[in-house]
C-alpha cells in the first residue's frame, strides 16, 4: 500500500469504517470474532507471513471467512501461488479479477500479438539464465532485440565481441549463444551497445566514454554512450511496436540515468506517431512517467517478473485462479474443421482415451478435454496431430476457474458435459471435492443447451453421491435425473469407456453413474 490511491484515507470515502489489521497470523485471524461485517479490513504486508507465502490451506480458509465474492486486483502477484490470491479461491462462490487486473491482462494479450511490424524488444537488466526461455517467445514475434543492461555483455561475448573478463558470466555462455543462434535463425536483428560511459574506480567522479570493445582496466560501465543511443534511436524510429522490459542498469549505476531518460523520451515521441509502446519494470516505468505526466498512449506494467513468466509460456497462478482465468481469445476455426457443430466437454479428461474414441465415432460432434495436467494434455495434442482427428482438442487448464470463459466463446451449442472418476483424496479433505465447486456447476448449467446432458460417474459411491447432491443443489432447478432418484445407470450410455472405467470393471468392481438433462421449460 505505497501508492496514494491505495491509502487508507482514500478508501474511507466509502463512508464505511476502515479497519487496518497488522501483525496478522493464522491463529490471530481465526480468533477475530465480533468484527462488524460492514467494515472494510485492510491487511497489510501479507508477504511477511509464512502462511501467505506457503499458500496455507487453513490461512486461506480463514482469510476467506464470510466472503462470497473474491476480487483479485493484485496483478503484480499473479506469478506467485499465495494464500490471499490463489488459496482463497477454493472457498469463495465467485472469484473475479478487478479493473486494474483486467487492464494488465489486456496489455499481456497485446504483447503476444505480432500484427504490427517492425516489432522490437528493448531488453535491460541481467540474470540471463532465468530469462533465456523467454527469448523463444520474443523471437517468434519480434524483428529486433536491443540490449541495454548487464545482459548485453553476455550477448556481446557470445557474438565474439571483446568484453572485460569481470563483466562476463561464463555460466550462461551457452544460453547467450543459443539466443544469438535463435535470432539468426529467425532473422531477428541484434543491437548491442557500441560505447559506454565509464567511471574510474580510483576517482569515482571521473567519467569517460569508451567503445564497448575497449574498456580499460580500472574503469566500470555505468551508462550507455552517445553512439549507442544514436544507433538505438535510428532503429526505433521505424518501429510500429516496442516493448521495453528491464532497467538500463550496469555496475553501481543507480545514479546514472541519462540513457534511460533518453530512451523514455524516444518512446514517448514514438507513441505520438501511432507506435504501440509497452514499458515493463519499476525503473523503466518511473523514467517514462518522469518524461511526461500524460501517458495515455503507453502501456505500463510495473512488475517485470510477471511478464518474464508470461514470456516463458508459463501459466500465471493468480490468473488461472480467477473465474475469468482464460484471458486470450480462442480461434475455434483453427481448432475444429467445423466449429458450428455441437460441443461435448470432458472435465478432467486425463489421458484422453474416452474423448479420442468418442471423436472417432461421432464425426457430427466436436469434443473438448479440459485437463489440469499439462503433460497429459501435450501427449493428447500430439495424438490429435498424428491421428488427423479434426473434431477433438484439449486445453491445459483448471476447469473450475476457466470453464465459463472458455466454453462461452464457442460458436456452437454445448450438448454434453462429463465428469468421470474425480480423484477422491481422502487423506486430504481440503482436496476432496475441489473440482465440483458451485461456480463450476453454475457455469455448466448456464451454458448447457436445452435438453443438454450432464454425465457423472465414479467408482467410489461416496463421491458419486456427493456429485449428485451438488448438481441438484446448485443446478438452479434446471437439472433433472434421466433415471430414478435412487437408482444408478447400469450401463455406460455411450458405449465408450474411459481408461479408469475399464480398469474398475475388469476387477469386478461397480461404477456409479448418473445422467442429468437440462429442462427446456426453465
Short mmCIF file of C-alpha atoms in Angstrom, two decimals:
data_model
loop_
_atom_site.label_atom_id
_atom_site.label_comp_id
_atom_site.label_asym_id
_atom_site.label_seq_id
_atom_site.Cartn_x
_atom_site.Cartn_y
_atom_site.Cartn_z
CA UNK A 1 0.00 0.00 0.00
CA UNK A 2 2.62 2.51 -1.06
CA UNK A 3 0.67 4.50 -3.63
CA UNK A 4 -1.61 7.40 -2.58
CA UNK A 5 -4.66 5.98 -4.32
CA UNK A 6 -4.49 2.88 -2.10
CA UNK A 7 -4.02 4.79 1.15
CA UNK A 8 -6.44 4.08 4.00
CA UNK A 9 -7.82 7.63 3.81
CA UNK A 10 -8.71 7.12 0.16
CA UNK A 11 -10.79 4.03 0.96
CA UNK A 12 -12.56 5.99 3.69
CA UNK A 13 -14.58 7.95 1.09
CA UNK A 14 -16.91 4.93 1.00
CA UNK A 15 -18.16 6.10 4.43
CA UNK A 16 -17.69 2.64 5.87
CA UNK A 17 -15.41 2.03 8.81
CA UNK A 18 -11.94 1.10 7.58
CA UNK A 19 -10.04 -1.16 9.96
CA UNK A 20 -6.31 -1.71 9.32
CA UNK A 21 -5.17 -5.09 10.64
CA UNK A 22 -1.50 -5.57 11.42
CA UNK A 23 0.54 -8.39 12.87
CA UNK A 24 -1.82 -10.90 11.30
CA UNK A 25 -1.28 -14.63 11.72
CA UNK A 26 -3.41 -17.70 11.12
CA UNK A 27 -4.25 -18.04 14.81
CA UNK A 28 -4.99 -14.34 15.25
CA UNK A 29 -7.36 -14.21 12.29
CA UNK A 30 -9.29 -17.26 13.45
CA UNK A 31 -9.89 -15.64 16.86
CA UNK A 32 -11.15 -12.30 15.49
CA UNK A 33 -14.80 -12.61 16.43
CA UNK A 34 -17.08 -9.64 16.80
CA UNK A 35 -15.72 -7.61 13.91
CA UNK A 36 -18.56 -5.88 12.12
CA UNK A 37 -19.29 -7.38 8.71
CA UNK A 38 -19.82 -3.97 7.11
CA UNK A 39 -16.29 -2.89 8.00
CA UNK A 40 -13.51 -2.83 5.42
CA UNK A 41 -10.50 -4.72 6.72
CA UNK A 42 -7.10 -3.81 5.28
CA UNK A 43 -4.46 -6.49 5.74
CA UNK A 44 -1.03 -5.03 5.10
CA UNK A 45 2.30 -6.75 4.42
CA UNK A 46 0.89 -10.24 3.98
CA UNK A 47 4.12 -11.13 2.19
CA UNK A 48 5.83 -11.26 5.58
CA UNK A 49 3.53 -14.01 6.83
CA UNK A 50 4.80 -17.53 6.23
CA UNK A 51 1.28 -18.96 5.83
CA UNK A 52 0.66 -16.48 3.00
CA UNK A 53 3.78 -17.45 1.04
CA UNK A 54 3.17 -21.17 1.64
CA UNK A 55 -0.44 -20.91 0.40
CA UNK A 56 -1.52 -22.45 3.70
CA UNK A 57 -4.93 -24.11 3.45
CA UNK A 58 -6.05 -23.06 6.93
CA UNK A 59 -4.84 -19.48 6.46
CA UNK A 60 -6.65 -19.28 3.10
CA UNK A 61 -9.87 -20.53 4.67
CA UNK A 62 -9.69 -18.01 7.50
CA UNK A 63 -8.91 -15.17 5.07
CA UNK A 64 -11.99 -16.05 3.04
CA UNK A 65 -14.26 -16.47 6.06
CA UNK A 66 -17.58 -14.78 5.33
CA UNK A 67 -16.53 -13.92 1.77
CA UNK A 68 -18.85 -14.76 -1.11
CA UNK A 69 -17.15 -12.93 -3.98
CA UNK A 70 -13.37 -12.59 -4.18
CA UNK A 71 -11.94 -9.80 -6.36
CA UNK A 72 -8.24 -10.01 -7.19
CA UNK A 73 -6.71 -6.71 -8.27
CA UNK A 74 -3.14 -7.64 -7.31
CA UNK A 75 -1.77 -8.27 -10.78
CA UNK A 76 1.81 -7.79 -9.58
CA UNK A 77 1.50 -11.02 -7.57
CA UNK A 78 -0.18 -13.06 -10.29
CA UNK A 79 3.01 -15.09 -10.92
CA UNK A 80 3.02 -16.36 -7.32
CA UNK A 81 0.96 -19.01 -5.54
CA UNK A 82 -0.22 -17.13 -2.45
CA UNK A 83 -2.93 -17.78 0.09
CA UNK A 84 -4.50 -14.35 -0.47
CA UNK A 85 -4.71 -14.62 -4.27
CA UNK A 86 -4.88 -18.36 -5.05
CA UNK A 87 -5.72 -20.23 -1.86
CA UNK A 88 -8.83 -18.19 -1.02
CA UNK A 89 -10.46 -19.04 -4.35
CA UNK A 90 -11.17 -22.57 -3.09
CA UNK A 91 -13.66 -21.19 -0.58
CA UNK A 92 -15.43 -18.40 -2.47
CA UNK A 93 -18.59 -18.64 -4.52
CA UNK A 94 -17.15 -16.48 -7.30
CA UNK A 95 -13.60 -15.30 -7.99
CA UNK A 96 -13.13 -12.44 -10.40
CA UNK A 97 -10.42 -10.03 -11.46
CA UNK A 98 -10.54 -6.31 -10.71
CA UNK A 99 -10.37 -3.47 -13.21
CA UNK A 100 -6.61 -2.96 -12.87
CA UNK A 101 -6.03 -6.72 -13.15
CA UNK A 102 -8.11 -6.88 -16.34
CA UNK A 103 -6.26 -3.92 -17.83
CA UNK A 104 -2.89 -5.59 -17.24
CA UNK A 105 -4.17 -8.85 -18.74
CA UNK A 106 -5.18 -6.90 -21.82
CA UNK A 107 -1.66 -5.49 -22.06
CA UNK A 108 -0.22 -9.03 -21.87
CA UNK A 109 -2.56 -10.10 -24.63
CA UNK A 110 -1.38 -7.22 -26.80
CA UNK A 111 2.24 -8.25 -26.19
CA UNK A 112 1.51 -11.61 -27.75
CA UNK A 113 0.19 -10.10 -30.96
CA UNK A 114 2.60 -9.67 -33.84
CA UNK A 115 0.35 -7.87 -36.31
CA UNK A 116 2.30 -4.59 -36.14
CA UNK A 117 5.80 -4.67 -37.61
CA UNK A 118 8.62 -3.90 -37.11
CA UNK A 119 8.23 -5.12 -33.51
CA UNK A 120 11.34 -4.56 -31.36
CA UNK A 121 12.16 -5.58 -27.78
CA UNK A 122 14.42 -3.33 -25.69
CA UNK A 123 15.87 -5.70 -23.09
CA UNK A 124 17.54 -4.48 -19.91
CA UNK A 125 18.56 -5.98 -16.61
CA UNK A 126 20.65 -9.07 -16.00
CA UNK A 127 20.16 -12.67 -14.84
CA UNK A 128 20.19 -14.14 -18.33
CA UNK A 129 19.92 -17.71 -17.08
CA UNK A 130 16.42 -17.26 -15.63
CA UNK A 131 15.17 -15.31 -18.65
CA UNK A 132 16.66 -17.34 -21.50
CA UNK A 133 13.44 -19.29 -22.13
CA UNK A 134 11.59 -16.03 -22.80
CA UNK A 135 13.56 -15.40 -25.97
CA UNK A 136 11.77 -18.23 -27.78
CA UNK A 137 8.56 -16.24 -27.43
CA UNK A 138 10.18 -12.90 -28.27
CA UNK A 139 11.99 -14.27 -31.32
CA UNK A 140 8.73 -15.64 -32.70
CA UNK A 141 7.22 -12.16 -32.71
CA UNK A 142 9.98 -9.54 -32.81
CA UNK A 143 12.17 -8.35 -35.65
CA UNK A 144 14.82 -6.89 -33.36
CA UNK A 145 16.45 -7.21 -29.92
CA UNK A 146 18.05 -4.13 -28.37
CA UNK A 147 20.16 -4.99 -25.31
CA UNK A 148 20.67 -2.13 -22.86
CA UNK A 149 21.59 -3.70 -19.49
CA UNK A 150 24.07 -6.12 -17.93
CA UNK A 151 22.67 -8.88 -20.13
CA UNK A 152 24.22 -7.12 -23.12
CA UNK A 153 27.73 -8.17 -22.06
CA UNK A 154 26.78 -11.85 -22.21
CA UNK A 155 25.29 -11.38 -25.69
CA UNK A 156 28.36 -9.45 -26.85
CA UNK A 157 30.61 -12.22 -25.53
CA UNK A 158 28.56 -14.82 -27.44
CA UNK A 159 28.89 -12.68 -30.59
CA UNK A 160 32.67 -12.68 -30.22
CA UNK A 161 32.98 -9.04 -29.12
CA UNK A 162 35.81 -8.35 -26.69
CA UNK A 163 34.36 -7.83 -23.19
CA UNK A 164 36.23 -7.25 -19.90
CA UNK A 165 36.52 -10.54 -18.02
CA UNK A 166 34.90 -9.21 -14.88
CA UNK A 167 31.72 -8.47 -16.86
CA UNK A 168 31.38 -11.95 -18.39
CA UNK A 169 29.35 -14.67 -16.69
CA UNK A 170 30.76 -17.87 -18.14
CA UNK A 171 27.97 -19.93 -16.58
CA UNK A 172 25.44 -18.52 -19.04
CA UNK A 173 27.59 -18.61 -22.18
CA UNK A 174 25.59 -21.49 -23.69
CA UNK A 175 22.30 -19.69 -23.04
CA UNK A 176 23.65 -16.49 -24.62
CA UNK A 177 24.92 -18.46 -27.61
CA UNK A 178 21.51 -20.10 -28.01
CA UNK A 179 19.85 -16.67 -28.08
CA UNK A 180 22.28 -15.45 -30.75
CA UNK A 181 21.66 -18.55 -32.87
CA UNK A 182 17.92 -18.29 -32.39
CA UNK A 183 17.96 -14.66 -33.52
CA UNK A 184 19.98 -15.52 -36.61
CA UNK A 185 17.68 -18.44 -37.48
CA UNK A 186 14.62 -16.20 -37.14
CA UNK A 187 16.27 -13.25 -38.89
CA UNK A 188 15.99 -11.12 -35.74
CA UNK A 189 18.41 -8.19 -35.66
CA UNK A 190 20.56 -7.89 -32.51
CA UNK A 191 21.68 -4.44 -31.43
CA UNK A 192 24.14 -4.19 -28.54
CA UNK A 193 25.82 -1.11 -27.03
CA UNK A 194 28.76 0.22 -29.04
CA UNK A 195 30.03 2.51 -26.28
CA UNK A 196 29.62 3.21 -22.57
CA UNK A 197 30.07 5.97 -20.08
CA UNK A 198 32.51 4.52 -17.56
CA UNK A 199 33.53 5.53 -14.05
CA UNK A 200 37.08 5.38 -12.79
CA UNK A 201 37.43 3.02 -9.82
CA UNK A 202 40.05 5.19 -8.14
CA UNK A 203 38.34 8.50 -8.88
CA UNK A 204 34.55 7.92 -8.83
CA UNK A 205 33.84 11.47 -10.01
CA UNK A 206 35.77 10.93 -13.21
CA UNK A 207 33.69 9.74 -16.19
CA UNK A 208 34.82 8.87 -19.72
CA UNK A 209 33.31 7.29 -22.82
CA UNK A 210 34.87 4.04 -24.06
CA UNK A 211 33.97 1.85 -27.03
CA UNK A 212 32.38 -1.41 -25.88
CA UNK A 213 35.35 -3.44 -27.11
CA UNK A 214 37.92 -1.16 -25.49
CA UNK A 215 37.00 -0.60 -21.82
CA UNK A 216 40.29 -0.14 -19.97
CA UNK A 217 41.24 -1.75 -16.68
CA UNK A 218 40.20 0.35 -13.72
CA UNK A 219 37.02 1.58 -15.43
CA UNK A 220 33.47 0.25 -14.97
CA UNK A 221 30.49 0.93 -17.27
CA UNK A 222 27.68 2.93 -15.67
CA UNK A 223 25.57 4.09 -18.62
CA UNK A 224 25.11 3.82 -22.38
CA UNK A 225 27.30 6.06 -24.51
CA UNK A 226 26.18 8.57 -27.19
CA UNK A 227 26.89 6.28 -30.15
CA UNK A 228 24.78 3.52 -28.60
CA UNK A 229 21.88 5.90 -28.05
CA UNK A 230 22.07 7.34 -31.56
CA UNK A 231 22.14 3.88 -33.13
CA UNK A 232 19.23 2.76 -30.99
CA UNK A 233 17.21 5.87 -31.84
CA UNK A 234 17.72 5.28 -35.56
CA UNK A 235 16.49 1.69 -35.26
CA UNK A 236 13.46 2.51 -33.12
CA UNK A 237 12.18 5.34 -35.31
CA UNK A 238 10.99 2.84 -37.91
CA UNK A 239 9.14 0.62 -35.41
CA UNK A 240 5.39 0.16 -35.14
CA UNK A 241 5.54 -1.77 -31.87
CA UNK A 242 8.06 -1.73 -28.99
CA UNK A 243 8.37 -3.42 -25.62
CA UNK A 244 10.91 -2.09 -23.12
CA UNK A 245 11.46 -4.60 -20.33
CA UNK A 246 14.16 -4.33 -17.68
CA UNK A 247 16.34 -1.49 -16.39
CA UNK A 248 19.24 0.26 -18.13
CA UNK A 249 21.46 -0.74 -15.25
CA UNK A 250 25.14 -1.58 -15.03
CA UNK A 251 27.73 -1.93 -12.27
CA UNK A 252 26.86 0.51 -9.45
CA UNK A 253 24.94 2.75 -11.86
CA UNK A 254 21.85 3.65 -9.85
CA UNK A 255 22.53 7.40 -10.09
CA UNK A 256 23.37 7.37 -13.81
CA UNK A 257 20.04 7.58 -15.64
CA UNK A 258 20.83 9.65 -18.72
CA UNK A 259 20.36 6.75 -21.15
CA UNK A 260 17.13 5.58 -19.51
CA UNK A 261 15.78 9.12 -19.66
CA UNK A 262 16.63 9.43 -23.36
CA UNK A 263 15.04 6.07 -24.14
CA UNK A 264 11.90 7.22 -22.33
CA UNK A 265 11.89 10.42 -24.37
CA UNK A 266 12.28 8.50 -27.64
CA UNK A 267 9.44 6.14 -26.72
CA UNK A 268 7.15 8.99 -25.75
CA UNK A 269 7.77 10.69 -29.10
CA UNK A 270 7.12 7.44 -30.96
CA UNK A 271 3.89 6.88 -29.03
CA UNK A 272 2.59 10.12 -30.54
CA UNK A 273 3.12 8.74 -34.04
CA UNK A 274 1.00 5.58 -33.83
CA UNK A 275 3.72 3.30 -32.45
CA UNK A 276 2.39 0.84 -29.84
CA UNK A 277 4.60 1.08 -26.74
CA UNK A 278 4.68 -1.21 -23.69
CA UNK A 279 7.01 -0.43 -20.80
CA UNK A 280 7.72 -3.11 -18.19
CA UNK A 281 9.54 -2.82 -14.87
CA UNK A 282 9.66 -0.35 -12.00
CA UNK A 283 12.64 1.66 -13.23
CA UNK A 284 11.51 1.82 -16.85
CA UNK A 285 8.00 2.93 -15.84
CA UNK A 286 9.45 5.54 -13.49
CA UNK A 287 11.60 7.04 -16.24
CA UNK A 288 8.66 7.23 -18.65
CA UNK A 289 6.48 8.91 -16.01
CA UNK A 290 9.18 11.47 -15.35
CA UNK A 291 9.30 12.28 -19.04
CA UNK A 292 5.60 13.08 -19.39
CA UNK A 293 2.69 13.12 -16.97
CA UNK A 294 0.19 12.24 -19.71
CA UNK A 295 0.87 8.67 -20.81
CA UNK A 296 -2.41 7.55 -22.33
CA UNK A 297 -0.61 6.12 -25.37
CA UNK A 298 1.89 3.98 -23.41
CA UNK A 299 1.03 0.67 -21.71
CA UNK A 300 2.86 0.07 -18.45
CA UNK A 301 3.33 -2.96 -16.18
CA UNK A 302 5.39 -2.30 -13.06
CA UNK A 303 6.28 -5.88 -12.12
CA UNK A 304 8.68 -7.30 -14.69
CA UNK A 305 8.70 -10.76 -13.06
CA UNK A 306 5.08 -11.31 -14.10
CA UNK A 307 5.87 -10.50 -17.73
CA UNK A 308 9.03 -12.64 -17.81
CA UNK A 309 6.97 -15.61 -16.57
CA UNK A 310 4.37 -14.93 -19.25
CA UNK A 311 7.07 -14.71 -21.93
CA UNK A 312 8.36 -18.12 -20.82
CA UNK A 313 4.98 -19.54 -21.73
CA UNK A 314 4.03 -20.36 -18.15
CA UNK A 315 0.57 -20.07 -16.66
CA UNK A 316 0.20 -17.31 -14.08
CA UNK A 317 -1.32 -18.87 -10.93
CA UNK A 318 -3.15 -15.69 -9.95
CA UNK A 319 -4.75 -15.52 -13.39
CA UNK A 320 -5.68 -19.19 -13.50
CA UNK A 321 -7.34 -18.97 -10.08
CA UNK A 322 -9.99 -16.43 -11.06
CA UNK A 323 -13.15 -17.41 -12.90
CA UNK A 324 -12.14 -15.36 -15.92
CA UNK A 325 -8.83 -17.17 -15.98
CA UNK A 326 -8.50 -17.70 -19.73
CA UNK A 327 -7.60 -14.21 -20.94
CA UNK A 328 -6.89 -14.96 -24.56
CA UNK A 329 -9.24 -15.22 -27.50
CA UNK A 330 -9.66 -18.75 -28.81
CA UNK A 331 -9.61 -19.25 -32.56
CA UNK A 332 -12.11 -22.09 -32.79
CA UNK A 333 -11.78 -22.15 -36.58
CA UNK A 334 -8.17 -23.27 -36.22
CA UNK A 335 -9.12 -25.97 -33.69
CA UNK A 336 -12.11 -27.64 -35.38
CA UNK A 337 -12.88 -28.11 -39.06
CA UNK A 338 -16.50 -27.17 -38.31
CA UNK A 339 -16.85 -25.11 -35.10
CA UNK A 340 -20.61 -24.78 -35.66
CA UNK A 341 -21.10 -28.41 -34.60
CA UNK A 342 -22.43 -29.12 -31.12
CA UNK A 343 -19.80 -29.45 -28.39
CA UNK A 344 -19.04 -32.16 -25.82
CA UNK A 345 -16.75 -31.22 -22.91
CA UNK A 346 -14.98 -33.77 -20.69
CA UNK A 347 -13.76 -32.15 -17.45
CA UNK A 348 -10.65 -33.84 -16.10
CA UNK A 349 -10.04 -35.66 -19.38
CA UNK A 350 -6.86 -37.43 -18.20
CA UNK A 351 -5.14 -39.38 -20.96
CA UNK A 352 -7.96 -38.54 -23.37
CA UNK A 353 -8.84 -42.09 -24.45
CA UNK A 354 -12.56 -41.54 -23.85
CA UNK A 355 -12.63 -38.41 -26.00
CA UNK A 356 -10.49 -39.93 -28.75
CA UNK A 357 -12.87 -42.85 -29.21
CA UNK A 358 -15.95 -40.62 -28.98
CA UNK A 359 -14.48 -38.28 -31.60
CA UNK A 360 -13.86 -41.22 -33.95
CA UNK A 361 -17.42 -42.50 -33.56
CA UNK A 362 -19.29 -39.18 -33.66
CA UNK A 363 -17.98 -37.04 -36.50
CA UNK A 364 -21.07 -34.84 -36.15
CA UNK A 365 -19.89 -33.54 -32.76
CA UNK A 366 -16.83 -31.64 -31.54
CA UNK A 367 -15.05 -32.83 -28.39
CA UNK A 368 -13.04 -30.77 -25.91
CA UNK A 369 -11.00 -32.09 -22.98
CA UNK A 370 -10.15 -29.81 -20.05
CA UNK A 371 -7.28 -31.23 -18.00
CA UNK A 372 -5.10 -29.55 -15.38
CA UNK A 373 -2.10 -31.86 -16.02
CA UNK A 374 -0.17 -30.10 -18.78
CA UNK A 375 1.99 -33.13 -19.63
CA UNK A 376 -1.09 -35.25 -20.30
CA UNK A 377 -2.54 -32.51 -22.48
CA UNK A 378 0.64 -32.25 -24.55
CA UNK A 379 0.51 -36.00 -25.19
CA UNK A 380 -3.14 -35.75 -26.18
CA UNK A 381 -2.43 -32.90 -28.59
CA UNK A 382 0.41 -34.91 -30.14
CA UNK A 383 -2.01 -37.81 -30.64
CA UNK A 384 -4.57 -35.44 -32.19
CA UNK A 385 -1.94 -34.21 -34.64
CA UNK A 386 -0.72 -37.71 -35.54
CA UNK A 387 -4.19 -39.22 -35.94
CA UNK A 388 -5.56 -36.36 -38.01
CA UNK A 389 -8.68 -36.01 -35.86
CA UNK A 390 -10.43 -32.75 -36.77
CA UNK A 391 -13.20 -32.78 -34.14
CA UNK A 392 -11.18 -33.18 -30.95
CA UNK A 393 -8.97 -30.87 -28.87
CA UNK A 394 -7.56 -30.40 -25.34
CA UNK A 395 -6.72 -27.44 -23.12
CA UNK A 396 -4.34 -27.50 -20.16
CA UNK A 397 -6.38 -25.56 -17.64
CA UNK A 398 -8.16 -25.62 -14.30
CA UNK A 399 -11.74 -26.06 -15.46
CA UNK A 400 -13.08 -24.91 -12.11
CA UNK A 401 -11.95 -21.37 -12.86
CA UNK A 402 -11.91 -21.30 -16.67
CA UNK A 403 -14.86 -23.39 -17.88
CA UNK A 404 -17.16 -20.41 -18.35
CA UNK A 405 -14.64 -18.17 -20.09
CA UNK A 406 -13.58 -20.93 -22.49
CA UNK A 407 -16.88 -22.56 -23.38
CA UNK A 408 -18.89 -19.31 -23.55
CA UNK A 409 -16.88 -18.28 -26.64
CA UNK A 410 -17.67 -21.47 -28.56
CA UNK A 411 -19.94 -20.69 -31.54
CA UNK A 412 -21.99 -23.91 -31.37
CA UNK A 413 -24.21 -25.43 -28.69
CA UNK A 414 -22.93 -27.23 -25.60
CA UNK A 415 -24.86 -30.52 -25.56
CA UNK A 416 -22.93 -32.71 -23.11
CA UNK A 417 -20.59 -32.27 -20.14
CA UNK A 418 -18.97 -35.27 -18.48
CA UNK A 419 -17.03 -35.61 -15.22
CA UNK A 420 -15.64 -39.08 -14.75
CA UNK A 421 -13.94 -40.52 -11.69
CA UNK A 422 -12.58 -37.39 -9.97
CA UNK A 423 -9.78 -38.34 -7.61
CA UNK A 424 -11.11 -38.64 -4.02
CA UNK A 425 -8.06 -37.90 -1.87
CA UNK A 426 -9.48 -38.91 1.50
CA UNK A 427 -6.14 -38.22 3.17
CA UNK A 428 -6.51 -34.55 2.26
CA UNK A 429 -10.09 -33.47 2.93
CA UNK A 430 -9.42 -29.99 1.56
CA UNK A 431 -8.73 -31.52 -1.87
CA UNK A 432 -11.60 -33.99 -1.88
CA UNK A 433 -14.31 -32.02 -3.65
CA UNK A 434 -12.29 -29.16 -5.06
CA UNK A 435 -13.27 -29.89 -8.67
CA UNK A 436 -17.00 -29.55 -8.00
CA UNK A 437 -17.30 -26.03 -6.74
CA UNK A 438 -20.52 -24.08 -7.03
CA UNK A 439 -19.08 -21.72 -9.65
CA UNK A 440 -18.26 -24.63 -12.00
CA UNK A 441 -21.67 -26.27 -11.64
CA UNK A 442 -23.48 -22.99 -12.28
CA UNK A 443 -21.30 -22.33 -15.33
CA UNK A 444 -22.14 -25.77 -16.73
CA UNK A 445 -25.87 -25.26 -16.16
CA UNK A 446 -25.84 -21.74 -17.63
CA UNK A 447 -24.02 -22.74 -20.82
CA UNK A 448 -25.69 -26.11 -21.42
CA UNK A 449 -28.24 -26.12 -24.24
CA UNK A 450 -31.87 -27.07 -23.58
CA UNK A 451 -32.12 -30.87 -23.28
CA UNK A 452 -28.34 -30.93 -22.94
CA UNK A 453 -26.90 -33.66 -20.73
CA UNK A 454 -24.50 -33.91 -17.77
CA UNK A 455 -22.89 -37.34 -17.30
CA UNK A 456 -21.24 -38.13 -13.96
CA UNK A 457 -19.62 -41.34 -12.80
CA UNK A 458 -17.22 -42.65 -10.16
CA UNK A 459 -16.11 -45.98 -8.77
CA UNK A 460 -16.42 -44.52 -5.24
CA UNK A 461 -20.06 -44.37 -4.17
CA UNK A 462 -19.48 -41.53 -1.69
CA UNK A 463 -18.01 -39.41 -4.49
CA UNK A 464 -20.90 -40.19 -6.84
CA UNK A 465 -23.47 -39.33 -4.16
CA UNK A 466 -21.67 -36.08 -3.41
CA UNK A 467 -21.58 -35.12 -7.11
CA UNK A 468 -25.30 -35.81 -7.42
CA UNK A 469 -26.09 -33.71 -4.34
CA UNK A 470 -24.02 -30.76 -5.55
CA UNK A 471 -25.51 -30.70 -9.05
CA UNK A 472 -29.03 -30.85 -7.61
CA UNK A 473 -28.21 -28.14 -5.05
CA UNK A 474 -26.56 -25.67 -7.45
CA UNK A 475 -28.35 -26.62 -10.66
CA UNK A 476 -30.81 -23.71 -10.28
CA UNK A 477 -33.72 -26.13 -10.62
CA UNK A 478 -32.84 -26.71 -14.27
CA UNK A 479 -31.48 -30.27 -14.00
CA UNK A 480 -33.47 -33.50 -13.81
CA UNK A 481 -32.12 -37.01 -13.45
CA UNK A 482 -32.87 -39.04 -16.57
CA UNK A 483 -33.27 -42.15 -14.39
CA UNK A 484 -34.79 -42.61 -10.94
CA UNK A 485 -33.57 -40.55 -7.98
CA UNK A 486 -32.46 -43.62 -6.03
CA UNK A 487 -31.04 -45.60 -8.94
CA UNK A 488 -27.74 -45.58 -10.79
CA UNK A 489 -27.32 -46.07 -14.51
CA UNK A 490 -26.37 -49.70 -15.00
CA UNK A 491 -24.58 -49.22 -18.31
CA UNK A 492 -22.40 -46.56 -19.86
CA UNK A 493 -24.85 -44.81 -22.23
CA UNK A 494 -22.16 -44.00 -24.81
CA UNK A 495 -20.68 -47.45 -25.31
CA UNK A 496 -17.26 -45.87 -24.81
CA UNK A 497 -15.39 -46.44 -21.55
CA UNK A 498 -12.69 -44.33 -20.03
CA UNK A 499 -9.35 -45.94 -19.19
CA UNK A 500 -10.10 -45.97 -15.46
CA UNK A 501 -13.63 -47.28 -16.03
CA UNK A 502 -12.21 -50.28 -17.90
CA UNK A 503 -9.79 -50.94 -15.05
CA UNK A 504 -12.57 -50.84 -12.44
CA UNK A 505 -14.89 -53.16 -14.37
CA UNK A 506 -12.11 -55.63 -15.14
CA UNK A 507 -11.52 -56.15 -11.43
CA UNK A 508 -15.24 -56.74 -10.92
CA UNK A 509 -16.00 -53.51 -9.06
CA UNK A 510 -19.12 -51.42 -9.73
CA UNK A 511 -19.37 -47.99 -11.35
CA UNK A 512 -21.84 -45.43 -10.02
CA UNK A 513 -23.27 -43.47 -12.95
CA UNK A 514 -25.91 -40.81 -13.40
CA UNK A 515 -27.21 -38.59 -16.19
CA UNK A 516 -28.85 -35.19 -15.81
CA UNK A 517 -30.86 -33.42 -18.50
CA UNK A 518 -31.43 -29.67 -18.66
CA UNK A 519 -35.12 -28.91 -18.74
CA UNK A 520 -36.22 -26.84 -21.76
CA UNK A 521 -39.06 -25.32 -19.75
CA UNK A 522 -36.95 -23.50 -17.13
#
